[in-house]
Structures are given as structure tokens and as C-alpha cells.
Short mmCIF file of N, CA, C and O in Angstrom, two decimals:
data_model
loop_
_atom_site.label_atom_id
_atom_site.label_comp_id
_atom_site.label_asym_id
_atom_site.label_seq_id
_atom_site.Cartn_x
_atom_site.Cartn_y
_atom_site.Cartn_z
N MET A 1 -5.71 20.98 15.82
CA MET A 1 -5.71 20.78 13.88
C MET A 1 -4.57 20.59 13.82
O MET A 1 -3.47 20.75 13.93
N SER A 2 -4.60 20.07 12.26
CA SER A 2 -3.11 19.26 12.01
C SER A 2 -2.47 20.15 11.22
O SER A 2 -2.87 21.62 10.43
N ASP A 3 -1.17 20.10 11.05
CA ASP A 3 -0.43 20.69 10.29
C ASP A 3 -0.15 20.21 8.96
O ASP A 3 0.36 19.00 8.77
N ILE A 4 -0.15 21.29 8.17
CA ILE A 4 0.67 20.82 6.83
C ILE A 4 1.98 21.79 6.21
O ILE A 4 1.40 23.40 6.38
N ILE A 5 2.74 21.34 6.07
CA ILE A 5 4.47 22.21 5.73
C ILE A 5 4.87 21.74 4.52
O ILE A 5 4.93 20.10 4.22
N ILE A 6 5.66 22.31 4.02
CA ILE A 6 6.68 21.97 2.64
C ILE A 6 7.88 22.21 3.82
O ILE A 6 8.26 23.26 3.92
N ASP A 7 8.68 21.12 4.02
CA ASP A 7 10.11 21.58 4.59
C ASP A 7 11.10 21.33 3.33
O ASP A 7 11.13 20.54 2.38
N THR A 8 11.21 23.19 3.31
CA THR A 8 12.17 23.10 2.38
C THR A 8 13.66 22.29 2.46
O THR A 8 14.25 22.03 1.44
N ASP A 9 13.89 22.11 3.56
CA ASP A 9 15.79 21.59 3.80
C ASP A 9 15.49 20.34 3.54
O ASP A 9 16.82 19.69 2.53
N SER A 10 14.43 19.32 3.57
CA SER A 10 14.15 17.85 3.19
C SER A 10 13.56 17.76 2.09
O SER A 10 13.55 17.02 1.05
N GLY A 11 12.64 19.25 1.48
CA GLY A 11 12.05 18.42 0.31
C GLY A 11 10.68 17.88 0.93
O GLY A 11 9.98 17.43 0.04
N LYS A 12 10.40 17.39 1.70
CA LYS A 12 9.48 16.83 2.21
C LYS A 12 7.86 17.43 2.24
O LYS A 12 7.69 18.54 2.93
N PHE A 13 6.85 16.79 2.07
CA PHE A 13 5.51 17.10 2.33
C PHE A 13 5.23 16.66 3.46
O PHE A 13 4.84 15.09 3.46
N LYS A 14 4.69 17.44 4.68
CA LYS A 14 4.31 16.74 6.07
C LYS A 14 3.32 17.20 6.32
O LYS A 14 2.72 18.57 6.51
N ALA A 15 2.08 16.22 6.95
CA ALA A 15 1.02 16.36 7.24
C ALA A 15 1.13 15.84 8.75
O ALA A 15 1.48 15.22 9.39
N GLY A 16 0.00 16.65 9.59
CA GLY A 16 -0.33 15.77 10.67
C GLY A 16 0.12 16.77 12.05
O GLY A 16 0.83 18.20 12.01
N ASP A 17 -0.83 16.41 13.54
CA ASP A 17 -0.15 17.34 14.35
C ASP A 17 1.60 17.46 14.82
O ASP A 17 1.90 18.49 14.78
N GLY A 18 2.06 15.97 14.50
CA GLY A 18 3.41 16.42 14.94
C GLY A 18 4.20 16.33 13.49
O GLY A 18 5.55 15.80 13.52
N GLN A 19 3.42 16.63 12.38
CA GLN A 19 4.14 16.57 11.04
C GLN A 19 4.63 15.17 10.89
O GLN A 19 5.84 14.98 10.27
N ASP A 20 4.24 14.10 11.01
CA ASP A 20 4.56 12.52 10.78
C ASP A 20 4.53 11.60 9.86
O ASP A 20 4.50 10.72 9.95
N LEU A 21 3.19 12.38 8.97
CA LEU A 21 2.91 11.74 7.27
C LEU A 21 4.02 12.44 6.71
O LEU A 21 3.99 13.59 6.68
N ASN A 22 5.30 11.57 6.08
CA ASN A 22 5.76 12.84 4.94
C ASN A 22 5.15 11.74 3.73
O ASN A 22 5.14 10.50 3.32
N LEU A 23 5.47 12.69 2.40
CA LEU A 23 5.72 12.15 1.32
C LEU A 23 6.52 12.64 0.49
O LEU A 23 6.68 13.88 0.61
N TYR A 24 7.47 12.34 -0.38
CA TYR A 24 8.47 12.97 -0.78
C TYR A 24 9.07 12.20 -1.97
O TYR A 24 8.77 11.09 -1.74
N HIS A 25 10.11 12.72 -2.66
CA HIS A 25 10.73 12.03 -3.74
C HIS A 25 12.12 12.11 -3.78
O HIS A 25 12.66 13.79 -3.79
N ASN A 26 13.17 11.20 -3.49
CA ASN A 26 14.56 11.60 -3.49
C ASN A 26 15.39 11.65 -4.86
O ASN A 26 16.48 11.87 -4.82
N GLY A 27 14.50 12.08 -5.96
CA GLY A 27 15.14 12.34 -7.36
C GLY A 27 15.46 10.86 -7.97
O GLY A 27 15.12 10.46 -9.49
N THR A 28 15.13 9.55 -7.39
CA THR A 28 14.95 8.37 -7.96
C THR A 28 13.72 7.96 -7.68
O THR A 28 12.80 7.12 -8.51
N ASN A 29 13.47 7.82 -6.15
CA ASN A 29 12.05 7.04 -5.54
C ASN A 29 11.43 7.51 -4.83
O ASN A 29 11.71 8.74 -4.15
N SER A 30 10.13 7.06 -4.42
CA SER A 30 8.92 7.94 -3.97
C SER A 30 8.46 7.49 -2.98
O SER A 30 8.65 6.02 -2.91
N PHE A 31 8.20 8.41 -1.42
CA PHE A 31 8.31 7.47 -0.61
C PHE A 31 6.65 8.09 0.21
O PHE A 31 6.59 9.03 -0.26
N VAL A 32 6.29 7.38 0.78
CA VAL A 32 4.92 7.48 1.91
C VAL A 32 5.36 7.00 3.18
O VAL A 32 5.65 5.80 3.39
N GLU A 33 5.69 7.48 3.93
CA GLU A 33 6.33 7.75 5.52
C GLU A 33 5.08 7.98 6.88
O GLU A 33 4.88 8.91 6.74
N ASN A 34 4.97 6.97 7.51
CA ASN A 34 4.20 7.31 8.87
C ASN A 34 4.96 7.05 9.59
O ASN A 34 5.82 5.83 10.36
N GLU A 35 5.44 7.87 10.64
CA GLU A 35 6.77 7.94 11.66
C GLU A 35 6.41 7.64 13.01
O GLU A 35 6.61 7.16 14.08
N THR A 36 4.79 7.63 12.81
CA THR A 36 3.99 7.10 14.63
C THR A 36 2.59 6.28 14.17
O THR A 36 1.81 6.98 13.17
N GLY A 37 2.00 5.66 15.11
CA GLY A 37 0.84 4.72 14.60
C GLY A 37 0.84 3.86 13.30
O GLY A 37 1.46 3.41 12.91
N ILE A 38 -0.64 3.54 13.27
CA ILE A 38 -0.83 2.88 12.30
C ILE A 38 -0.76 4.02 10.41
O ILE A 38 -1.87 4.74 10.66
N LEU A 39 -0.44 3.20 9.77
CA LEU A 39 -0.77 3.74 8.06
C LEU A 39 -1.98 3.21 7.78
O LEU A 39 -1.90 2.12 6.98
N TYR A 40 -3.04 3.87 7.27
CA TYR A 40 -4.21 3.41 6.84
C TYR A 40 -4.31 3.75 5.60
O TYR A 40 -3.79 5.10 4.98
N VAL A 41 -4.39 2.86 4.29
CA VAL A 41 -4.68 3.51 2.78
C VAL A 41 -6.00 2.76 2.63
O VAL A 41 -6.12 1.95 2.77
N THR A 42 -6.64 3.62 2.15
CA THR A 42 -8.27 3.33 2.20
C THR A 42 -8.83 3.97 0.97
O THR A 42 -8.64 5.42 1.14
N ASN A 43 -9.68 3.17 0.49
CA ASN A 43 -10.72 3.87 -0.44
C ASN A 43 -12.09 4.24 0.15
O ASN A 43 -12.59 2.93 0.49
N LYS A 44 -12.65 5.03 0.85
CA LYS A 44 -13.61 5.09 1.45
C LYS A 44 -14.84 4.95 0.32
O LYS A 44 -16.29 5.11 0.45
N ALA A 45 -14.53 5.20 -1.09
CA ALA A 45 -15.75 4.56 -2.07
C ALA A 45 -15.94 2.91 -2.32
O ALA A 45 -15.33 2.46 -1.88
N SER A 46 -17.65 2.39 -2.67
CA SER A 46 -17.66 1.08 -2.86
C SER A 46 -16.79 0.63 -4.03
O SER A 46 -17.29 0.39 -5.13
N ALA A 47 -15.15 0.72 -4.44
CA ALA A 47 -14.63 0.55 -5.21
C ALA A 47 -13.69 0.03 -4.67
O ALA A 47 -12.96 0.07 -3.63
N SER A 48 -12.56 -0.56 -6.12
CA SER A 48 -11.28 -1.51 -5.46
C SER A 48 -9.99 -0.24 -5.27
O SER A 48 -10.03 0.57 -5.58
N LEU A 49 -9.63 -1.26 -4.46
CA LEU A 49 -7.98 -0.63 -4.34
C LEU A 49 -6.86 -1.24 -5.14
O LEU A 49 -6.96 -2.51 -5.10
N ILE A 50 -5.74 -0.75 -5.96
CA ILE A 50 -5.05 -1.34 -6.59
C ILE A 50 -3.59 -0.70 -6.32
O ILE A 50 -3.48 0.46 -6.83
N LEU A 51 -2.91 -1.98 -6.25
CA LEU A 51 -1.25 -1.46 -5.81
C LEU A 51 -0.64 -2.05 -7.29
O LEU A 51 -0.89 -3.01 -7.92
N GLY A 52 0.00 -1.10 -7.96
CA GLY A 52 0.87 -1.67 -9.06
C GLY A 52 2.63 -1.05 -9.25
O GLY A 52 2.83 -0.35 -8.49
N THR A 53 2.99 -1.84 -10.38
CA THR A 53 4.35 -1.49 -10.75
C THR A 53 4.12 -1.38 -11.86
O THR A 53 3.57 -2.28 -12.97
N ASN A 54 5.32 -0.63 -12.61
CA ASN A 54 5.56 -0.64 -14.41
C ASN A 54 4.22 -0.36 -14.88
O ASN A 54 3.94 -1.17 -16.01
N ASN A 55 3.39 0.53 -14.19
CA ASN A 55 2.08 0.83 -14.85
C ASN A 55 0.83 -0.66 -15.28
O ASN A 55 0.41 -0.53 -15.90
N THR A 56 1.45 -1.32 -14.44
CA THR A 56 0.18 -2.45 -13.98
C THR A 56 -0.22 -2.79 -13.04
O THR A 56 0.56 -3.15 -11.80
N ALA A 57 -1.41 -3.20 -12.81
CA ALA A 57 -1.97 -3.62 -11.52
C ALA A 57 -1.47 -4.99 -10.81
O ALA A 57 -1.25 -6.16 -11.76
N ARG A 58 -0.96 -5.04 -9.78
CA ARG A 58 -0.47 -6.20 -9.29
C ARG A 58 -1.22 -6.90 -7.91
O ARG A 58 -1.52 -8.01 -7.51
N ILE A 59 -1.67 -5.47 -7.38
CA ILE A 59 -2.41 -6.72 -5.94
C ILE A 59 -3.94 -5.43 -6.34
O ILE A 59 -4.02 -4.22 -6.22
N THR A 60 -4.51 -6.10 -6.23
CA THR A 60 -6.27 -5.56 -6.33
C THR A 60 -6.96 -6.54 -4.89
O THR A 60 -7.18 -7.11 -4.51
N ILE A 61 -7.38 -5.14 -4.25
CA ILE A 61 -8.41 -5.67 -2.88
C ILE A 61 -10.00 -4.81 -3.51
O ILE A 61 -9.92 -3.70 -3.68
N GLU A 62 -10.59 -5.68 -3.81
CA GLU A 62 -12.11 -5.38 -4.09
C GLU A 62 -13.19 -4.85 -3.27
O GLU A 62 -12.31 -5.34 -1.77
N ALA A 63 -13.85 -3.87 -3.11
CA ALA A 63 -14.72 -3.88 -1.73
C ALA A 63 -15.27 -4.87 -1.30
O ALA A 63 -15.54 -4.20 0.35
N ASP A 64 -15.47 -5.79 -1.31
CA ASP A 64 -15.89 -6.91 -0.70
C ASP A 64 -14.72 -7.42 0.14
O ASP A 64 -15.34 -8.54 0.96
N GLY A 65 -13.76 -7.11 0.15
CA GLY A 65 -12.60 -7.95 0.61
C GLY A 65 -11.84 -8.76 -0.09
O GLY A 65 -10.37 -9.31 0.35
N ASP A 66 -12.23 -9.45 -1.40
CA ASP A 66 -11.44 -10.62 -2.15
C ASP A 66 -10.27 -9.65 -2.57
O ASP A 66 -10.06 -8.40 -3.03
N ILE A 67 -9.08 -10.49 -2.44
CA ILE A 67 -7.77 -9.80 -2.99
C ILE A 67 -7.16 -10.62 -3.97
O ILE A 67 -7.10 -11.70 -4.05
N GLY A 68 -6.61 -9.82 -5.13
CA GLY A 68 -6.23 -10.56 -6.08
C GLY A 68 -4.62 -10.01 -6.57
O GLY A 68 -4.10 -9.15 -5.97
N ILE A 69 -3.80 -11.26 -6.28
CA ILE A 69 -2.48 -11.06 -7.06
C ILE A 69 -2.30 -11.19 -8.25
O ILE A 69 -2.61 -12.57 -8.63
N ASN A 70 -1.82 -10.66 -9.33
CA ASN A 70 -1.82 -10.47 -10.76
C ASN A 70 -3.04 -11.04 -11.17
O ASN A 70 -3.56 -11.42 -12.14
N GLU A 71 -4.16 -10.44 -10.42
CA GLU A 71 -5.51 -11.15 -10.77
C GLU A 71 -6.46 -9.73 -10.39
O GLU A 71 -7.05 -9.29 -9.37
N THR A 72 -7.18 -9.38 -11.66
CA THR A 72 -7.70 -7.75 -11.47
C THR A 72 -9.12 -7.67 -11.12
O THR A 72 -9.77 -6.81 -10.92
N SER A 73 -9.59 -9.00 -11.32
CA SER A 73 -11.08 -9.33 -10.64
C SER A 73 -11.20 -10.79 -10.07
O SER A 73 -11.37 -12.02 -10.44
N PRO A 74 -10.39 -10.48 -8.72
CA PRO A 74 -10.43 -11.37 -7.89
C PRO A 74 -12.12 -11.99 -7.41
O PRO A 74 -13.15 -11.26 -7.57
N THR A 75 -12.19 -13.69 -7.36
CA THR A 75 -13.56 -13.91 -7.38
C THR A 75 -13.57 -14.87 -5.82
O THR A 75 -13.93 -15.63 -5.71
N ALA A 76 -12.21 -14.77 -5.52
CA ALA A 76 -12.14 -15.58 -3.60
C ALA A 76 -11.55 -14.91 -2.63
O ALA A 76 -11.04 -13.40 -3.33
N LYS A 77 -11.55 -14.84 -1.59
CA LYS A 77 -11.02 -14.31 -0.41
C LYS A 77 -9.51 -13.76 -1.02
O LYS A 77 -9.08 -12.94 -0.76
N LEU A 78 -8.69 -14.77 -1.78
CA LEU A 78 -7.37 -14.48 -2.68
C LEU A 78 -7.24 -15.24 -3.12
O LEU A 78 -7.72 -16.60 -3.56
N ASP A 79 -6.95 -14.72 -4.54
CA ASP A 79 -6.88 -15.70 -6.18
C ASP A 79 -5.75 -14.76 -6.54
O ASP A 79 -5.49 -13.66 -6.63
N VAL A 80 -4.71 -15.46 -6.74
CA VAL A 80 -3.52 -15.33 -7.12
C VAL A 80 -3.54 -16.15 -8.47
O VAL A 80 -3.77 -17.18 -8.92
N ASP A 81 -3.27 -15.65 -9.46
CA ASP A 81 -2.71 -15.98 -11.14
C ASP A 81 -0.88 -16.18 -11.09
O ASP A 81 -0.54 -14.72 -11.09
N GLY A 82 -0.62 -17.48 -11.09
CA GLY A 82 0.92 -17.52 -11.01
C GLY A 82 0.74 -18.05 -9.89
O GLY A 82 -0.07 -18.84 -8.93
N ASP A 83 2.15 -18.63 -9.97
CA ASP A 83 2.57 -19.94 -9.25
C ASP A 83 3.16 -19.24 -7.62
O ASP A 83 3.18 -17.87 -7.42
N ILE A 84 2.88 -19.71 -6.45
CA ILE A 84 2.76 -19.60 -5.39
C ILE A 84 4.31 -20.69 -4.28
O ILE A 84 4.16 -21.41 -4.96
N GLN A 85 5.01 -19.53 -3.80
CA GLN A 85 5.52 -20.61 -2.94
C GLN A 85 5.33 -19.93 -1.43
O GLN A 85 5.64 -18.93 -1.36
N ILE A 86 5.90 -21.22 -0.85
CA ILE A 86 5.72 -21.10 1.02
C ILE A 86 7.45 -21.58 1.21
O ILE A 86 7.36 -22.64 0.89
N LYS A 87 7.84 -20.89 1.81
CA LYS A 87 9.35 -20.74 2.64
C LYS A 87 8.73 -21.14 3.95
O LYS A 87 8.46 -20.54 4.47
N GLY A 88 9.76 -21.94 4.49
CA GLY A 88 9.86 -22.34 5.99
C GLY A 88 8.87 -22.51 6.77
O GLY A 88 8.55 -22.76 8.16
N ALA A 89 7.48 -23.20 5.90
CA ALA A 89 6.43 -23.60 6.53
C ALA A 89 6.67 -25.54 7.15
O ALA A 89 6.85 -25.59 5.89
N ASN A 90 6.53 -25.85 8.18
CA ASN A 90 6.21 -27.45 7.69
C ASN A 90 5.29 -27.57 7.63
O ASN A 90 5.14 -29.43 6.99
N ALA A 91 4.29 -27.39 7.42
CA ALA A 91 2.90 -27.85 6.92
C ALA A 91 2.29 -26.82 6.61
O ALA A 91 1.98 -25.47 6.53
N LEU A 92 0.98 -26.99 5.67
CA LEU A 92 0.09 -26.41 5.01
C LEU A 92 -1.15 -26.91 5.03
O LEU A 92 -1.54 -27.97 4.35
N LEU A 93 -2.38 -26.10 6.13
CA LEU A 93 -3.18 -26.87 6.24
C LEU A 93 -4.64 -25.91 5.63
O LEU A 93 -4.53 -24.81 5.35
N LEU A 94 -5.24 -26.33 4.46
CA LEU A 94 -6.15 -26.21 4.36
C LEU A 94 -7.28 -26.50 4.20
O LEU A 94 -7.66 -27.96 4.47
N ASN A 95 -8.64 -25.72 4.69
CA ASN A 95 -9.64 -26.42 4.91
C ASN A 95 -10.94 -25.62 4.26
O ASN A 95 -10.73 -24.92 3.45
#
């Protein structure tokens, strides 16, 4: 059975068998930390997963796997609204 605690010394909400998932706010920034294994962020519903900043959607992952960057309704596996910069690559292969 997993443990859920609030560490009053660190101010962290901790969950998991070893309290290895931490949620906390340091007064300026908020954090989700995984101390072991893979951190999964999953929407189990057949709906989008949206990451944003400044109250604006920046990355949208649709239920079908299409990903939009600055595009809230992507229509391709990668749909980017804006310039793309690729650094350090000797070649770009497009198929």
C-alpha cells in the first residue's frame, strides 16, 4: 500500500511506497518530482493533454497522438505554429 504524507519540515506532499513522488511550492515556483523510475503524465480520458505557460496552451497532445506546439488543434503527428530552429545537426532527413 502506498503512503501519502505531508512533510512539515520541507512542506512537500509526498506519495508512493518510499514517498518518491513529491509535489511542492517553494514560494516562487511549483514542482512535481519523481525520485525513482519513470514519471508518467497521463490523461486516461479520450481527450487532449495540454501544457501551458502564462495561462496559454503551448503544447497540446491529442488523444490520437498528434502533437501541437503553439497549435491547439494539431492535424499532423507534429504541427508547429511558428519558426523551427535546429542546432547541431549536419543534415535533416524528411520522408
